[in-house]
Amino acid sequence: TVKAAVFASGTGSNFQAIIETKDLTCDVVLLVCDKPEAGAVEKAARFGIPSIVFDPKDYPSKADYEQFLIQKLQEANVTWIFLAGYMRIVGPALLQAFANRIINIHPSLLPEFPGKDAIGQAYHAGASSTGVTVHYVDEGIDTGPIIAQEPLEIFPTDSEETLKKRIQKIEHELYPQVINKLLQSK
Ligand code: GAR
């Protein structure tokens, strides 16, 4: 089976949705996290998945911490990387080491509302719809070829919170599905 790593910086609800998927066609063998206090780290411990927690400030540059990560990922025989709320730009070192093997989920219909707080961005822009995108990662922020998208209507009665809940529900279903489809075709 394919071995994969999930990269997260936040609560890790997508990480959890992935590892709780019964028919997942790969083994998630590592969590990589750049924030020691992130909920994702605690979730990994609870589910018995080894984690690598690093602080970018401990390294002179992105190239240096990515080199460290590449070594750890290779030691664990990881061939795919799933970004799930990893809030850093992936650098050339990782992109090269895992060419076409890094994907990301983003809570908007890209190219609309890239970057941070995409749900808040869509909500405060008064948009009537938004969605979820899974895409290959390149050197940009939420750019890269789109693999799958699911649109979602924003109701006039939505609050930012209700919108977020509905987006997350879609994310938690879409990401494992896309992962399974992608790995099937490899
Ligand atoms: C998710 O909504 C994910 O799509 C988003 O961060 C959240 C992480 O939540 N990612 C981005 O905004 C990437 N630009 P989680 O930690 O509960 O999975």
Short mmCIF file of N, CA and C and ligand atoms in Angstrom, two decimals:
data_model
loop_
_atom_site.label_atom_id
_atom_site.label_comp_id
_atom_site.label_asym_id
_atom_site.label_seq_id
_atom_site.Cartn_x
_atom_site.Cartn_y
_atom_site.Cartn_z
N THR A 1 0.84 -1.22 0.00
CA THR A 1 0.00 0.00 0.00
C THR A 1 0.86 1.26 0.00
N VAL A 2 0.28 2.26 -0.65
CA VAL A 2 0.93 3.57 -0.69
C VAL A 2 0.98 4.16 0.71
N LYS A 3 2.12 4.75 1.05
CA LYS A 3 2.23 5.42 2.34
C LYS A 3 2.17 6.93 2.13
N ALA A 4 1.37 7.57 2.97
CA ALA A 4 1.15 9.00 2.81
C ALA A 4 1.38 9.73 4.12
N ALA A 5 1.65 11.04 3.98
CA ALA A 5 1.76 11.91 5.16
C ALA A 5 0.73 13.02 5.01
N VAL A 6 0.13 13.42 6.12
CA VAL A 6 -0.75 14.58 6.13
C VAL A 6 0.01 15.72 6.80
N PHE A 7 -0.05 16.90 6.16
CA PHE A 7 0.54 18.12 6.73
C PHE A 7 -0.60 19.00 7.24
N ALA A 8 -0.54 19.41 8.49
CA ALA A 8 -1.59 20.27 9.05
C ALA A 8 -0.99 21.30 9.98
N SER A 9 -1.68 22.43 10.12
CA SER A 9 -1.23 23.47 11.06
C SER A 9 -2.31 23.79 12.09
N GLY A 10 -3.50 23.21 11.92
CA GLY A 10 -4.64 23.64 12.74
C GLY A 10 -5.28 22.53 13.54
N THR A 11 -6.60 22.57 13.59
CA THR A 11 -7.32 21.62 14.44
C THR A 11 -7.24 20.19 13.91
N GLY A 12 -7.04 20.05 12.62
CA GLY A 12 -6.86 18.71 12.07
C GLY A 12 -8.15 17.95 11.82
N SER A 13 -9.25 18.65 11.59
CA SER A 13 -10.50 17.92 11.32
C SER A 13 -10.42 17.18 9.99
N ASN A 14 -9.75 17.74 9.01
CA ASN A 14 -9.58 17.03 7.74
C ASN A 14 -8.64 15.84 7.89
N PHE A 15 -7.60 16.02 8.66
CA PHE A 15 -6.68 14.92 8.98
C PHE A 15 -7.48 13.77 9.59
N GLN A 16 -8.33 14.10 10.56
CA GLN A 16 -9.13 13.07 11.21
C GLN A 16 -10.09 12.40 10.22
N ALA A 17 -10.72 13.21 9.36
CA ALA A 17 -11.66 12.65 8.38
C ALA A 17 -10.92 11.65 7.47
N ILE A 18 -9.70 11.98 7.10
CA ILE A 18 -8.92 11.09 6.22
C ILE A 18 -8.60 9.79 6.94
N ILE A 19 -8.07 9.90 8.15
CA ILE A 19 -7.63 8.66 8.81
C ILE A 19 -8.80 7.82 9.31
N GLU A 20 -9.97 8.43 9.44
CA GLU A 20 -11.14 7.65 9.87
C GLU A 20 -11.89 7.02 8.69
N THR A 21 -11.41 7.27 7.47
CA THR A 21 -12.07 6.69 6.30
C THR A 21 -11.71 5.21 6.20
N LYS A 22 -12.76 4.39 6.27
CA LYS A 22 -12.52 2.93 6.40
C LYS A 22 -11.89 2.33 5.15
N ASP A 23 -12.32 2.80 3.98
CA ASP A 23 -11.84 2.17 2.75
C ASP A 23 -10.70 2.97 2.11
N LEU A 24 -9.98 3.76 2.91
CA LEU A 24 -8.89 4.57 2.36
C LEU A 24 -7.86 3.65 1.71
N THR A 25 -7.43 4.03 0.49
CA THR A 25 -6.55 3.14 -0.27
C THR A 25 -5.07 3.42 -0.02
N CYS A 26 -4.76 4.10 1.08
CA CYS A 26 -3.36 4.28 1.45
C CYS A 26 -3.24 4.29 2.97
N ASP A 27 -2.02 4.17 3.45
CA ASP A 27 -1.76 4.24 4.89
C ASP A 27 -1.21 5.62 5.22
N VAL A 28 -1.88 6.31 6.11
CA VAL A 28 -1.34 7.58 6.60
C VAL A 28 -0.38 7.24 7.74
N VAL A 29 0.90 7.39 7.47
CA VAL A 29 1.91 6.93 8.42
C VAL A 29 2.55 8.06 9.20
N LEU A 30 2.24 9.31 8.83
CA LEU A 30 2.86 10.45 9.51
C LEU A 30 1.96 11.67 9.47
N LEU A 31 1.98 12.42 10.58
CA LEU A 31 1.45 13.77 10.57
C LEU A 31 2.63 14.72 10.65
N VAL A 32 2.65 15.71 9.79
CA VAL A 32 3.68 16.75 9.85
C VAL A 32 3.00 18.05 10.24
N CYS A 33 3.54 18.70 11.27
CA CYS A 33 2.89 19.90 11.78
C CYS A 33 3.93 20.94 12.16
N ASP A 34 3.65 22.19 11.81
CA ASP A 34 4.58 23.29 12.09
C ASP A 34 4.17 24.08 13.33
N LYS A 35 3.19 23.56 14.08
CA LYS A 35 2.71 24.27 15.28
C LYS A 35 2.50 23.27 16.42
N PRO A 36 3.40 23.29 17.41
CA PRO A 36 3.33 22.31 18.49
C PRO A 36 1.97 22.29 19.19
N GLU A 37 1.30 23.46 19.26
CA GLU A 37 0.05 23.56 20.01
C GLU A 37 -1.17 23.19 19.16
N ALA A 38 -0.96 22.82 17.91
CA ALA A 38 -2.09 22.55 17.01
C ALA A 38 -2.87 21.31 17.46
N GLY A 39 -4.18 21.36 17.31
CA GLY A 39 -5.04 20.23 17.64
C GLY A 39 -4.70 18.98 16.87
N ALA A 40 -4.17 19.16 15.67
CA ALA A 40 -3.83 18.01 14.83
C ALA A 40 -2.80 17.10 15.53
N VAL A 41 -1.90 17.68 16.30
CA VAL A 41 -0.84 16.91 16.97
C VAL A 41 -1.45 15.98 18.01
N GLU A 42 -2.38 16.52 18.76
CA GLU A 42 -3.08 15.74 19.78
C GLU A 42 -3.91 14.63 19.12
N LYS A 43 -4.53 14.96 17.98
CA LYS A 43 -5.33 13.95 17.27
C LYS A 43 -4.43 12.80 16.80
N ALA A 44 -3.26 13.14 16.28
CA ALA A 44 -2.33 12.09 15.82
C ALA A 44 -1.99 11.16 16.97
N ALA A 45 -1.71 11.75 18.13
CA ALA A 45 -1.36 10.94 19.30
C ALA A 45 -2.53 10.02 19.67
N ARG A 46 -3.73 10.59 19.64
CA ARG A 46 -4.93 9.82 20.00
C ARG A 46 -5.13 8.65 19.04
N PHE A 47 -4.80 8.85 17.78
CA PHE A 47 -5.02 7.79 16.79
C PHE A 47 -3.76 6.93 16.58
N GLY A 48 -2.73 7.21 17.36
CA GLY A 48 -1.52 6.40 17.28
C GLY A 48 -0.73 6.58 15.99
N ILE A 49 -0.83 7.78 15.43
CA ILE A 49 -0.05 8.06 14.21
C ILE A 49 1.15 8.93 14.59
N PRO A 50 2.35 8.49 14.24
CA PRO A 50 3.54 9.27 14.58
C PRO A 50 3.48 10.67 13.98
N SER A 51 3.98 11.64 14.71
CA SER A 51 3.98 12.99 14.15
C SER A 51 5.36 13.60 14.19
N ILE A 52 5.61 14.46 13.24
CA ILE A 52 6.82 15.26 13.21
C ILE A 52 6.39 16.70 13.42
N VAL A 53 6.77 17.25 14.55
CA VAL A 53 6.42 18.64 14.84
C VAL A 53 7.69 19.46 14.77
N PHE A 54 7.67 20.47 13.95
CA PHE A 54 8.87 21.29 13.80
C PHE A 54 8.49 22.75 13.89
N ASP A 55 9.47 23.57 14.29
CA ASP A 55 9.25 25.02 14.33
C ASP A 55 10.16 25.64 13.28
N PRO A 56 9.55 26.22 12.25
CA PRO A 56 10.36 26.81 11.18
C PRO A 56 11.41 27.79 11.70
N LYS A 57 11.12 28.39 12.84
CA LYS A 57 12.08 29.37 13.40
C LYS A 57 13.40 28.71 13.83
N ASP A 58 13.37 27.41 14.03
CA ASP A 58 14.59 26.70 14.43
C ASP A 58 15.53 26.44 13.25
N TYR A 59 15.11 26.82 12.05
CA TYR A 59 15.91 26.56 10.86
C TYR A 59 16.25 27.87 10.16
N PRO A 60 17.44 27.92 9.56
CA PRO A 60 17.84 29.16 8.88
C PRO A 60 16.93 29.51 7.70
N SER A 61 16.37 28.51 7.04
CA SER A 61 15.55 28.81 5.87
C SER A 61 14.54 27.70 5.60
N LYS A 62 13.60 27.99 4.71
CA LYS A 62 12.61 26.99 4.29
C LYS A 62 13.31 25.77 3.69
N ALA A 63 14.35 26.04 2.90
CA ALA A 63 15.07 24.93 2.27
C ALA A 63 15.63 23.99 3.35
N ASP A 64 16.06 24.55 4.46
CA ASP A 64 16.64 23.72 5.53
C ASP A 64 15.58 22.86 6.23
N TYR A 65 14.44 23.46 6.60
CA TYR A 65 13.45 22.61 7.27
C TYR A 65 12.81 21.63 6.29
N GLU A 66 12.71 22.02 5.04
CA GLU A 66 12.14 21.07 4.08
C GLU A 66 13.09 19.90 3.84
N GLN A 67 14.39 20.18 3.88
CA GLN A 67 15.36 19.09 3.73
C GLN A 67 15.22 18.11 4.88
N PHE A 68 15.04 18.65 6.09
CA PHE A 68 14.80 17.81 7.27
C PHE A 68 13.53 16.97 7.09
N LEU A 69 12.47 17.60 6.60
CA LEU A 69 11.20 16.88 6.40
C LEU A 69 11.35 15.80 5.34
N ILE A 70 12.04 16.13 4.25
CA ILE A 70 12.22 15.17 3.16
C ILE A 70 12.90 13.91 3.68
N GLN A 71 13.91 14.11 4.51
CA GLN A 71 14.62 12.97 5.07
C GLN A 71 13.69 12.10 5.91
N LYS A 72 12.90 12.75 6.76
CA LYS A 72 11.96 12.00 7.62
C LYS A 72 10.90 11.28 6.79
N LEU A 73 10.41 11.96 5.75
CA LEU A 73 9.37 11.37 4.91
C LEU A 73 9.93 10.17 4.15
N GLN A 74 11.15 10.30 3.67
CA GLN A 74 11.76 9.20 2.92
C GLN A 74 12.05 8.02 3.83
N GLU A 75 12.49 8.31 5.05
CA GLU A 75 12.72 7.23 6.02
C GLU A 75 11.44 6.43 6.27
N ALA A 76 10.31 7.13 6.22
CA ALA A 76 9.02 6.48 6.47
C ALA A 76 8.39 5.93 5.18
N ASN A 77 9.15 6.00 4.08
CA ASN A 77 8.68 5.51 2.77
C ASN A 77 7.41 6.20 2.27
N VAL A 78 7.25 7.46 2.66
CA VAL A 78 6.09 8.23 2.21
C VAL A 78 6.27 8.62 0.74
N THR A 79 5.20 8.41 -0.06
CA THR A 79 5.26 8.83 -1.46
C THR A 79 4.21 9.89 -1.82
N TRP A 80 3.22 10.09 -0.95
CA TRP A 80 2.20 11.11 -1.20
C TRP A 80 2.06 12.03 0.00
N ILE A 81 1.79 13.30 -0.26
CA ILE A 81 1.58 14.29 0.80
C ILE A 81 0.23 14.96 0.60
N PHE A 82 -0.59 14.93 1.66
CA PHE A 82 -1.90 15.59 1.62
C PHE A 82 -1.86 16.79 2.57
N LEU A 83 -1.95 17.98 2.02
CA LEU A 83 -2.01 19.17 2.86
C LEU A 83 -3.45 19.34 3.34
N ALA A 84 -3.59 19.50 4.65
CA ALA A 84 -4.93 19.64 5.24
C ALA A 84 -4.88 20.78 6.25
N GLY A 85 -4.99 21.99 5.74
CA GLY A 85 -4.87 23.16 6.62
C GLY A 85 -3.44 23.45 7.00
N TYR A 86 -2.51 23.10 6.11
CA TYR A 86 -1.09 23.43 6.32
C TYR A 86 -0.88 24.84 5.78
N MET A 87 -0.63 25.79 6.67
CA MET A 87 -0.68 27.18 6.27
C MET A 87 0.69 27.76 5.91
N ARG A 88 1.46 26.99 5.16
CA ARG A 88 2.76 27.47 4.67
C ARG A 88 2.89 27.20 3.19
N ILE A 89 3.65 28.06 2.53
CA ILE A 89 3.91 27.83 1.11
C ILE A 89 4.94 26.71 1.00
N VAL A 90 4.64 25.75 0.16
CA VAL A 90 5.57 24.64 -0.05
C VAL A 90 6.69 25.12 -0.97
N GLY A 91 7.92 24.85 -0.58
CA GLY A 91 9.07 25.34 -1.32
C GLY A 91 9.54 24.37 -2.39
N PRO A 92 10.50 24.80 -3.19
CA PRO A 92 11.00 23.99 -4.31
C PRO A 92 11.58 22.65 -3.87
N ALA A 93 12.17 22.58 -2.68
CA ALA A 93 12.79 21.32 -2.26
C ALA A 93 11.74 20.22 -2.13
N LEU A 94 10.67 20.51 -1.40
CA LEU A 94 9.60 19.51 -1.23
C LEU A 94 8.87 19.23 -2.55
N LEU A 95 8.65 20.29 -3.32
CA LEU A 95 7.93 20.12 -4.59
C LEU A 95 8.71 19.20 -5.52
N GLN A 96 10.03 19.33 -5.48
CA GLN A 96 10.85 18.50 -6.36
C GLN A 96 10.91 17.06 -5.87
N ALA A 97 11.04 16.90 -4.54
CA ALA A 97 11.16 15.56 -3.97
C ALA A 97 9.85 14.77 -4.11
N PHE A 98 8.72 15.48 -4.16
CA PHE A 98 7.42 14.81 -4.29
C PHE A 98 6.64 15.37 -5.48
N ALA A 99 7.29 15.39 -6.62
CA ALA A 99 6.70 15.99 -7.81
C ALA A 99 5.37 15.31 -8.16
N ASN A 100 4.32 16.12 -8.31
CA ASN A 100 2.97 15.63 -8.62
C ASN A 100 2.43 14.66 -7.58
N ARG A 101 2.95 14.75 -6.37
CA ARG A 101 2.48 13.87 -5.30
C ARG A 101 2.10 14.68 -4.06
N ILE A 102 1.84 15.98 -4.26
CA ILE A 102 1.38 16.82 -3.15
C ILE A 102 0.06 17.47 -3.55
N ILE A 103 -0.98 17.23 -2.74
CA ILE A 103 -2.28 17.85 -3.02
C ILE A 103 -2.75 18.64 -1.80
N ASN A 104 -3.70 19.52 -2.05
CA ASN A 104 -4.19 20.42 -1.00
C ASN A 104 -5.70 20.55 -1.09
N ILE A 105 -6.32 20.80 0.05
CA ILE A 105 -7.75 21.13 0.05
C ILE A 105 -7.90 22.57 0.49
N HIS A 106 -8.83 23.25 -0.19
CA HIS A 106 -9.02 24.68 0.10
C HIS A 106 -10.51 24.99 0.14
N PRO A 107 -10.94 25.79 1.15
CA PRO A 107 -12.37 26.01 1.33
C PRO A 107 -12.94 27.15 0.49
N SER A 108 -12.74 27.08 -0.82
CA SER A 108 -13.41 28.00 -1.75
C SER A 108 -13.39 27.34 -3.12
N LEU A 109 -14.11 27.94 -4.04
CA LEU A 109 -14.03 27.48 -5.43
C LEU A 109 -12.89 28.26 -6.08
N LEU A 110 -11.69 27.71 -6.01
CA LEU A 110 -10.54 28.40 -6.61
C LEU A 110 -10.80 28.58 -8.11
N PRO A 111 -10.34 29.67 -8.73
CA PRO A 111 -9.36 30.63 -8.21
C PRO A 111 -9.96 31.73 -7.31
N GLU A 112 -11.23 31.61 -6.96
CA GLU A 112 -11.80 32.63 -6.07
C GLU A 112 -11.34 32.39 -4.63
N PHE A 113 -11.08 33.47 -3.93
CA PHE A 113 -10.76 33.46 -2.50
C PHE A 113 -9.62 32.53 -2.10
N PRO A 114 -8.44 32.72 -2.68
CA PRO A 114 -7.28 31.95 -2.24
C PRO A 114 -6.75 32.51 -0.90
N GLY A 115 -5.79 31.82 -0.32
CA GLY A 115 -5.11 32.33 0.87
C GLY A 115 -5.85 32.03 2.15
N LYS A 116 -5.59 32.89 3.13
CA LYS A 116 -6.14 32.64 4.47
C LYS A 116 -7.62 33.01 4.55
N ASP A 117 -8.32 32.35 5.44
CA ASP A 117 -9.71 32.65 5.78
C ASP A 117 -10.61 32.76 4.54
N ALA A 118 -10.54 31.77 3.69
CA ALA A 118 -11.33 31.80 2.45
C ALA A 118 -12.82 31.81 2.75
N ILE A 119 -13.23 31.17 3.83
CA ILE A 119 -14.65 31.14 4.17
C ILE A 119 -15.11 32.54 4.58
N GLY A 120 -14.34 33.19 5.44
CA GLY A 120 -14.64 34.57 5.84
C GLY A 120 -14.59 35.52 4.65
N GLN A 121 -13.62 35.31 3.78
CA GLN A 121 -13.52 36.15 2.58
C GLN A 121 -14.81 36.08 1.75
N ALA A 122 -15.26 34.86 1.49
CA ALA A 122 -16.47 34.68 0.67
C ALA A 122 -17.68 35.26 1.39
N TYR A 123 -17.76 34.99 2.68
CA TYR A 123 -18.91 35.46 3.46
C TYR A 123 -18.98 36.98 3.46
N HIS A 124 -17.86 37.62 3.76
CA HIS A 124 -17.86 39.08 3.87
C HIS A 124 -17.93 39.78 2.51
N ALA A 125 -17.59 39.06 1.45
CA ALA A 125 -17.74 39.64 0.11
C ALA A 125 -19.21 39.61 -0.31
N GLY A 126 -20.04 38.94 0.47
CA GLY A 126 -21.45 38.83 0.11
C GLY A 126 -21.69 37.91 -1.08
N ALA A 127 -20.77 36.97 -1.29
CA ALA A 127 -20.92 36.04 -2.41
C ALA A 127 -22.16 35.17 -2.21
N SER A 128 -22.78 34.74 -3.31
CA SER A 128 -23.98 33.91 -3.18
C SER A 128 -23.63 32.43 -3.27
N SER A 129 -22.37 32.16 -3.60
CA SER A 129 -21.94 30.77 -3.58
C SER A 129 -20.43 30.71 -3.34
N THR A 130 -20.00 29.55 -2.90
CA THR A 130 -18.57 29.29 -2.73
C THR A 130 -18.38 27.79 -2.91
N GLY A 131 -17.46 27.17 -2.22
CA GLY A 131 -17.30 25.73 -2.41
C GLY A 131 -16.00 25.23 -1.83
N VAL A 132 -15.58 24.07 -2.32
CA VAL A 132 -14.36 23.42 -1.85
C VAL A 132 -13.58 22.96 -3.08
N THR A 133 -12.26 23.08 -3.01
CA THR A 133 -11.39 22.66 -4.11
C THR A 133 -10.28 21.74 -3.59
N VAL A 134 -10.01 20.68 -4.33
CA VAL A 134 -8.80 19.88 -4.10
C VAL A 134 -7.93 20.06 -5.34
N HIS A 135 -6.65 20.37 -5.11
CA HIS A 135 -5.78 20.67 -6.25
C HIS A 135 -4.35 20.21 -5.99
N TYR A 136 -3.62 20.03 -7.06
CA TYR A 136 -2.18 19.77 -6.94
C TYR A 136 -1.50 21.04 -6.45
N VAL A 137 -0.43 20.85 -5.69
CA VAL A 137 0.26 22.00 -5.11
C VAL A 137 1.43 22.40 -6.02
N ASP A 138 1.52 23.70 -6.25
CA ASP A 138 2.70 24.23 -6.93
C ASP A 138 3.30 25.32 -6.05
N GLU A 139 4.15 26.17 -6.62
CA GLU A 139 4.87 27.12 -5.78
C GLU A 139 4.01 28.32 -5.35
N GLY A 140 2.78 28.39 -5.82
CA GLY A 140 1.91 29.52 -5.48
C GLY A 140 1.07 29.27 -4.23
N ILE A 141 0.22 30.24 -3.91
CA ILE A 141 -0.71 30.09 -2.78
C ILE A 141 -2.06 29.65 -3.32
N ASP A 142 -2.40 28.39 -3.07
CA ASP A 142 -3.68 27.82 -3.53
C ASP A 142 -3.85 27.95 -5.05
N THR A 143 -2.76 27.79 -5.77
CA THR A 143 -2.81 27.70 -7.22
C THR A 143 -2.60 26.23 -7.57
N GLY A 144 -2.12 25.90 -8.75
CA GLY A 144 -1.89 24.50 -9.08
C GLY A 144 -3.14 23.87 -9.67
N PRO A 145 -2.95 22.86 -10.55
CA PRO A 145 -4.05 22.24 -11.28
C PRO A 145 -5.15 21.69 -10.37
N ILE A 146 -6.38 21.99 -10.74
CA ILE A 146 -7.53 21.57 -9.94
C ILE A 146 -7.89 20.12 -10.25
N ILE A 147 -8.13 19.35 -9.20
CA ILE A 147 -8.50 17.94 -9.35
C ILE A 147 -10.01 17.76 -9.19
N ALA A 148 -10.58 18.43 -8.20
CA ALA A 148 -12.02 18.28 -7.96
C ALA A 148 -12.54 19.53 -7.25
N GLN A 149 -13.80 19.86 -7.56
CA GLN A 149 -14.44 21.00 -6.90
C GLN A 149 -15.87 20.67 -6.56
N GLU A 150 -16.33 21.19 -5.46
CA GLU A 150 -17.74 21.04 -5.13
C GLU A 150 -18.30 22.40 -4.72
N PRO A 151 -19.29 22.88 -5.47
CA PRO A 151 -19.86 24.18 -5.16
C PRO A 151 -20.85 24.11 -3.99
N LEU A 152 -21.14 25.26 -3.44
CA LEU A 152 -22.02 25.34 -2.27
C LEU A 152 -22.69 26.70 -2.27
N GLU A 153 -24.00 26.71 -2.10
CA GLU A 153 -24.74 27.97 -2.07
C GLU A 153 -24.56 28.64 -0.69
N ILE A 154 -24.43 29.95 -0.70
CA ILE A 154 -24.43 30.69 0.58
C ILE A 154 -25.83 31.28 0.74
N PHE A 155 -26.52 30.85 1.78
CA PHE A 155 -27.89 31.33 2.00
C PHE A 155 -27.86 32.69 2.69
N PRO A 156 -28.87 33.52 2.41
CA PRO A 156 -28.96 34.81 3.09
C PRO A 156 -29.03 34.64 4.61
N THR A 157 -29.53 33.48 5.04
CA THR A 157 -29.66 33.23 6.48
C THR A 157 -28.38 32.68 7.09
N ASP A 158 -27.35 32.39 6.28
CA ASP A 158 -26.11 31.84 6.81
C ASP A 158 -25.38 32.85 7.69
N SER A 159 -24.80 32.36 8.77
CA SER A 159 -23.79 33.13 9.50
C SER A 159 -22.45 32.57 9.03
N GLU A 160 -21.37 33.22 9.42
CA GLU A 160 -20.06 32.69 9.04
C GLU A 160 -19.89 31.28 9.62
N GLU A 161 -20.42 31.09 10.81
CA GLU A 161 -20.30 29.79 11.48
C GLU A 161 -21.08 28.68 10.76
N THR A 162 -22.31 28.97 10.35
CA THR A 162 -23.10 27.93 9.68
C THR A 162 -22.47 27.61 8.32
N LEU A 163 -21.95 28.64 7.67
CA LEU A 163 -21.28 28.42 6.39
C LEU A 163 -20.06 27.52 6.58
N LYS A 164 -19.29 27.83 7.62
CA LYS A 164 -18.08 27.06 7.91
C LYS A 164 -18.42 25.59 8.16
N LYS A 165 -19.48 25.36 8.93
CA LYS A 165 -19.90 23.98 9.24
C LYS A 165 -20.23 23.23 7.96
N ARG A 166 -20.96 23.90 7.04
CA ARG A 166 -21.37 23.22 5.81
C ARG A 166 -20.17 22.98 4.89
N ILE A 167 -19.25 23.92 4.88
CA ILE A 167 -18.03 23.72 4.08
C ILE A 167 -17.22 22.55 4.63
N GLN A 168 -17.08 22.50 5.94
CA GLN A 168 -16.27 21.44 6.54
C GLN A 168 -16.87 20.06 6.27
N LYS A 169 -18.19 20.00 6.29
CA LYS A 169 -18.85 18.72 6.01
C LYS A 169 -18.49 18.24 4.60
N ILE A 170 -18.51 19.17 3.66
CA ILE A 170 -18.13 18.82 2.28
C ILE A 170 -16.66 18.40 2.22
N GLU A 171 -15.80 19.18 2.89
CA GLU A 171 -14.37 18.86 2.88
C GLU A 171 -14.12 17.44 3.36
N HIS A 172 -14.78 17.09 4.47
CA HIS A 172 -14.50 15.80 5.11
C HIS A 172 -14.95 14.63 4.26
N GLU A 173 -15.90 14.89 3.35
CA GLU A 173 -16.32 13.82 2.43
C GLU A 173 -15.49 13.84 1.15
N LEU A 174 -15.26 15.05 0.65
CA LEU A 174 -14.59 15.17 -0.65
C LEU A 174 -13.12 14.72 -0.61
N TYR A 175 -12.40 15.10 0.45
CA TYR A 175 -10.95 14.85 0.44
C TYR A 175 -10.63 13.35 0.40
N PRO A 176 -11.24 12.54 1.28
CA PRO A 176 -10.95 11.10 1.19
C PRO A 176 -11.36 10.49 -0.16
N GLN A 177 -12.48 10.97 -0.71
CA GLN A 177 -12.93 10.47 -2.02
C GLN A 177 -11.89 10.75 -3.10
N VAL A 178 -11.42 11.99 -3.12
CA VAL A 178 -10.45 12.38 -4.15
C VAL A 178 -9.15 11.59 -3.98
N ILE A 179 -8.74 11.42 -2.74
CA ILE A 179 -7.51 10.66 -2.46
C ILE A 179 -7.67 9.24 -3.01
N ASN A 180 -8.79 8.61 -2.72
CA ASN A 180 -9.00 7.24 -3.19
C ASN A 180 -8.98 7.16 -4.72
N LYS A 181 -9.66 8.10 -5.35
CA LYS A 181 -9.69 8.10 -6.83
C LYS A 181 -8.30 8.29 -7.41
N LEU A 182 -7.57 9.24 -6.85
CA LEU A 182 -6.23 9.55 -7.36
C LEU A 182 -5.31 8.34 -7.23
N LEU A 183 -5.34 7.69 -6.09
CA LEU A 183 -4.41 6.60 -5.85
C LEU A 183 -4.80 5.35 -6.64
N GLN A 184 -6.09 5.22 -6.93
CA GLN A 184 -6.55 4.12 -7.77
C GLN A 184 -5.93 4.18 -9.15
N SER A 185 -5.86 5.41 -9.67
CA SER A 185 -5.41 5.57 -11.06
C SER A 185 -3.90 5.53 -11.16
N LYS A 186 -3.19 5.36 -10.04
CA LYS A 186 -1.72 5.34 -10.09
C LYS A 186 -1.18 3.92 -10.12
C1 GAR B 1 -9.65 23.65 6.12
O1 GAR B 1 -10.87 24.31 5.92
C2 GAR B 1 -8.78 23.74 4.90
O2 GAR B 1 -9.51 23.69 3.72
C3 GAR B 1 -8.14 25.10 5.09
O3 GAR B 1 -7.82 25.12 6.46
C4 GAR B 1 -8.81 24.39 7.18
C5 GAR B 1 -8.15 23.45 8.15
O4 GAR B 1 -9.08 22.87 9.03
N1 GAR B 1 -6.99 25.27 4.24
C6 GAR B 1 -6.65 26.43 3.69
O5 GAR B 1 -7.23 27.47 3.91
C7 GAR B 1 -5.44 26.39 2.75
N2 GAR B 1 -5.24 27.64 2.13
P1 GAR B 1 -8.74 21.55 9.83
O6 GAR B 1 -7.42 21.81 10.57
O7 GAR B 1 -9.88 21.38 10.79
O8 GAR B 1 -8.62 20.43 8.85
#
